[in-house]
mmCIF file of C-alpha atoms in Angstrom:
data_model
loop_
_atom_site.group_PDB
_atom_site.id
_atom_site.type_symbol
_atom_site.label_atom_id
_atom_site.label_comp_id
_atom_site.label_asym_id
_atom_site.label_seq_id
_atom_site.Cartn_x
_atom_site.Cartn_y
_atom_site.Cartn_z
ATOM 1 C CA MET A 246 109.769 97.689 85.019
ATOM 2 C CA THR A 247 108.977 95.616 87.857
ATOM 3 C CA GLY A 248 108.556 97.051 91.255
ATOM 4 C CA PRO A 249 106.843 96.545 94.712
ATOM 5 C CA ALA A 250 103.644 97.798 93.260
ATOM 6 C CA LEU A 251 100.518 96.622 95.751
ATOM 7 C CA PRO A 252 98.536 93.683 94.216
ATOM 8 C CA TRP A 253 96.004 95.428 92.167
ATOM 9 C CA ASN A 254 92.269 93.530 91.348
ATOM 10 C CA GLU A 255 90.283 95.953 89.274
ATOM 11 C CA ASP A 256 87.474 93.807 90.454
ATOM 12 C CA ALA A 257 87.921 94.810 93.888
ATOM 13 C CA LEU A 258 87.289 98.389 93.627
ATOM 14 C CA ILE A 259 83.580 99.584 94.264
ATOM 15 C CA PRO A 260 81.721 100.220 91.121
ATOM 16 C CA ALA A 261 81.290 103.855 90.433
ATOM 17 C CA THR A 262 80.344 106.054 87.464
ATOM 18 C CA GLY A 263 81.192 109.189 85.820
ATOM 19 C CA ALA A 264 83.742 111.747 87.358
ATOM 20 C CA HIS A 265 83.324 109.734 90.714
ATOM 21 C CA ALA A 266 84.933 106.626 89.128
ATOM 22 C CA ASP A 267 87.575 108.287 87.328
ATOM 23 C CA ARG A 268 88.592 109.675 90.752
ATOM 24 C CA ARG A 269 88.159 106.490 92.521
ATOM 25 C CA SER A 270 90.444 104.670 89.913
ATOM 26 C CA GLY A 271 92.732 107.460 89.972
ATOM 27 C CA ARG A 272 93.169 107.452 93.796
ATOM 28 C CA GLY A 273 94.000 103.517 93.360
ATOM 29 C CA VAL A 274 96.604 104.100 90.937
ATOM 30 C CA ALA A 275 97.809 107.218 92.818
ATOM 31 C CA LEU A 276 98.349 104.723 95.934
ATOM 32 C CA GLN A 277 100.350 102.397 93.943
ATOM 33 C CA ALA A 278 102.602 104.846 92.587
ATOM 34 C CA LEU A 279 103.071 106.615 96.227
ATOM 35 C CA TYR A 280 103.724 103.122 97.571
ATOM 36 C CA GLU A 281 106.105 102.139 94.859
ATOM 37 C CA ILE A 282 108.022 105.476 95.191
ATOM 38 C CA ASP A 283 108.112 105.178 99.027
ATOM 39 C CA ILE A 284 109.625 101.579 98.964
ATOM 40 C CA ALA A 285 111.658 101.562 96.054
ATOM 41 C CA ARG A 286 112.469 105.103 95.488
ATOM 42 C CA HIS A 287 111.731 104.861 91.815
ATOM 43 C CA ASP A 288 111.066 107.917 89.814
ATOM 44 C CA PRO A 289 107.424 109.168 89.945
ATOM 45 C CA GLU A 290 107.021 109.624 86.111
ATOM 46 C CA THR A 291 108.421 106.327 85.204
ATOM 47 C CA VAL A 292 106.348 104.695 87.998
ATOM 48 C CA LEU A 293 103.226 106.536 86.603
ATOM 49 C CA ALA A 294 103.970 105.739 83.047
ATOM 50 C CA HIS A 295 104.202 101.988 84.012
ATOM 51 C CA LEU A 296 101.179 102.070 86.015
ATOM 52 C CA GLN A 297 98.931 103.849 83.537
ATOM 53 C CA GLU A 298 100.263 101.172 80.697
ATOM 54 C CA ASN A 299 99.204 98.308 82.794
ATOM 55 C CA GLN A 300 96.220 99.533 84.434
ATOM 56 C CA PRO A 301 92.452 99.862 83.151
ATOM 57 C CA VAL A 302 91.994 103.368 83.640
ATOM 58 C CA THR A 303 90.779 106.300 81.548
ATOM 59 C CA GLU A 304 92.967 109.285 80.658
ATOM 60 C CA GLU A 305 90.886 111.277 83.089
ATOM 61 C CA ALA A 306 91.590 108.978 85.750
ATOM 62 C CA ALA A 307 95.505 108.867 84.870
ATOM 63 C CA ARG A 308 95.399 112.651 84.950
ATOM 64 C CA TYR A 309 94.000 112.572 88.208
ATOM 65 C CA ALA A 310 96.492 109.993 89.537
ATOM 66 C CA ARG A 311 99.296 112.259 88.632
ATOM 67 C CA ARG A 312 97.620 115.387 90.063
ATOM 68 C CA LEU A 313 97.432 113.418 93.190
ATOM 69 C CA VAL A 314 101.175 112.002 93.292
ATOM 70 C CA TYR A 315 102.590 115.205 92.440
ATOM 71 C CA GLY A 316 100.596 117.027 94.955
ATOM 72 C CA VAL A 317 101.626 114.502 97.589
ATOM 73 C CA LEU A 318 105.117 114.786 96.933
ATOM 74 C CA ALA A 319 104.987 118.494 96.733
ATOM 75 C CA HIS A 320 103.548 118.510 100.130
ATOM 76 C CA GLN A 321 105.006 115.494 101.813
ATOM 77 C CA LYS A 322 107.062 117.452 104.616
ATOM 78 C CA GLU A 323 103.997 119.229 105.830
ATOM 79 C CA ILE A 324 101.715 116.116 105.494
ATOM 80 C CA ASP A 325 103.838 113.963 107.518
ATOM 81 C CA GLN A 326 104.415 116.207 109.990
ATOM 82 C CA LEU A 327 100.642 116.687 110.528
ATOM 83 C CA ILE A 328 100.527 112.756 110.584
ATOM 84 C CA ARG A 329 102.951 112.921 113.392
ATOM 85 C CA GLU A 330 100.948 115.490 115.342
ATOM 86 C CA VAL A 331 97.669 113.524 114.727
ATOM 87 C CA ALA A 332 98.991 109.937 115.331
ATOM 88 C CA PRO A 333 102.114 110.331 117.929
ATOM 89 C CA ALA A 334 101.799 106.726 119.110
ATOM 90 C CA TRP A 335 102.494 105.718 115.337
ATOM 91 C CA PRO A 336 105.859 106.793 114.392
ATOM 92 C CA LEU A 337 106.006 107.346 110.360
ATOM 93 C CA GLU A 338 109.109 105.038 110.407
ATOM 94 C CA GLN A 339 107.028 102.230 111.738
ATOM 95 C CA MET A 340 103.614 102.782 110.426
ATOM 96 C CA ALA A 341 102.662 100.310 107.441
ATOM 97 C CA THR A 342 103.528 102.006 103.910
ATOM 98 C CA VAL A 343 100.031 101.314 102.734
ATOM 99 C CA ASP A 344 98.440 103.202 105.713
ATOM 100 C CA LYS A 345 101.122 106.014 105.702
ATOM 101 C CA ASN A 346 100.508 106.366 101.941
ATOM 102 C CA ILE A 347 96.669 106.135 102.047
ATOM 103 C CA LEU A 348 96.876 108.855 104.839
ATOM 104 C CA ARG A 349 99.288 110.908 102.789
ATOM 105 C CA LEU A 350 96.906 110.751 99.663
ATOM 106 C CA ALA A 351 93.740 111.838 101.616
ATOM 107 C CA ILE A 352 95.437 114.698 103.622
ATOM 108 C CA PHE A 353 96.409 116.138 100.448
ATOM 109 C CA GLU A 354 92.898 115.908 98.978
ATOM 110 C CA LEU A 355 91.682 117.420 102.098
ATOM 111 C CA LEU A 356 93.987 120.143 102.807
ATOM 112 C CA PHE A 357 95.557 121.265 99.593
ATOM 113 C CA ASP A 358 93.171 119.940 96.694
ATOM 114 C CA ASN A 359 90.018 121.122 98.118
ATOM 115 C CA GLU A 360 87.919 119.701 95.277
ATOM 116 C CA VAL A 361 86.173 116.723 96.786
ATOM 117 C CA PRO A 362 84.029 116.871 100.170
ATOM 118 C CA ASP A 363 85.913 116.007 103.296
ATOM 119 C CA LYS A 364 83.377 113.143 103.874
ATOM 120 C CA VAL A 365 83.873 111.728 100.283
ATOM 121 C CA VAL A 366 87.755 112.077 100.818
ATOM 122 C CA ILE A 367 87.576 109.959 104.036
ATOM 123 C CA ASN A 368 85.236 107.450 102.985
ATOM 124 C CA GLU A 369 87.245 106.589 99.710
ATOM 125 C CA ALA A 370 90.570 106.533 102.185
ATOM 126 C CA VAL A 371 88.710 104.004 104.165
ATOM 127 C CA GLU A 372 87.690 101.704 101.327
ATOM 128 C CA LEU A 373 91.377 101.869 100.014
ATOM 129 C CA ALA A 374 92.330 100.786 103.420
ATOM 130 C CA LYS A 375 89.693 97.833 103.655
ATOM 131 C CA LEU A 376 91.096 96.708 100.105
ATOM 132 C CA PHE A 377 94.923 97.045 100.715
ATOM 133 C CA GLY A 378 95.489 97.452 104.558
ATOM 134 C CA SER A 379 95.474 95.479 107.395
ATOM 135 C CA GLU A 380 92.322 94.290 109.732
ATOM 136 C CA THR A 381 92.863 97.590 111.714
ATOM 137 C CA SER A 382 93.704 100.017 108.928
ATOM 138 C CA PRO A 383 90.188 101.199 108.032
ATOM 139 C CA ARG A 384 89.553 102.341 111.662
ATOM 140 C CA PHE A 385 93.133 103.976 111.951
ATOM 141 C CA VAL A 386 92.859 105.883 108.736
ATOM 142 C CA ASN A 387 89.298 106.985 109.701
ATOM 143 C CA GLY A 388 90.515 108.230 113.082
ATOM 144 C CA VAL A 389 93.263 110.157 111.773
ATOM 145 C CA LEU A 390 91.620 111.525 108.843
ATOM 146 C CA GLY A 391 88.395 112.503 111.056
ATOM 147 C CA THR A 392 90.749 114.436 113.438
ATOM 148 C CA ILE A 393 92.498 116.469 110.771
ATOM 149 C CA ALA A 394 89.102 117.295 108.862
ATOM 150 C CA SER A 395 87.675 118.233 112.382
ATOM 151 C CA ARG A 396 90.626 120.549 112.748
ATOM 152 C CA HIS A 397 90.698 121.966 109.310
ATOM 153 C CA ARG A 398 86.995 122.707 109.746
ATOM 154 C CA ARG A 399 87.659 124.507 113.075
ATOM 155 C CA ALA A 400 90.391 126.465 111.671
ATOM 156 C CA GLY A 401 88.542 127.371 108.570
ATOM 157 C CA ARG A 402 85.875 129.074 110.701
ATOM 158 C CA ARG A 403 88.168 130.872 112.923
ATOM 159 C CA ASN A 404 90.071 132.343 109.590
ATOM 160 C CA HIS A 405 86.520 133.213 107.997
ATOM 161 C CA ALA A 406 84.993 134.856 111.477
ATOM 162 C CA GLY A 407 88.099 137.063 111.619
#
């Protein structure tokens, strides 16, 4: 199966070790999968199987990628609505596909997965934006995610205070 997968260079990713490396690799695979699903409307299972076959990732990274992809897809309407609210000057339909899917991935991790600290999720998303996005992508991704994380923390404090 060939599709519009992102150009992938395993050497371009910042080295990491242990679970951090698995999550980082998993995010890269998940981003490629979400990009292809978004652009070509391919079946998620087929895309993930193809990427896992052709990517040098561990089983744990592949599991993490699968969890992220299916999590994003399950919450995509909510995530997209949040992006629209936080970045109204950038309609989703006109936003770069890479940027949109980096945001979807990170927002899923921030708001629904809650396994990785906010700061780490944002930093990892910015790194993906540096690798795959345009020159302005890292700043855009950082700004949107910073706003969402800040709103989420404030909402969490209000919910726990009452």
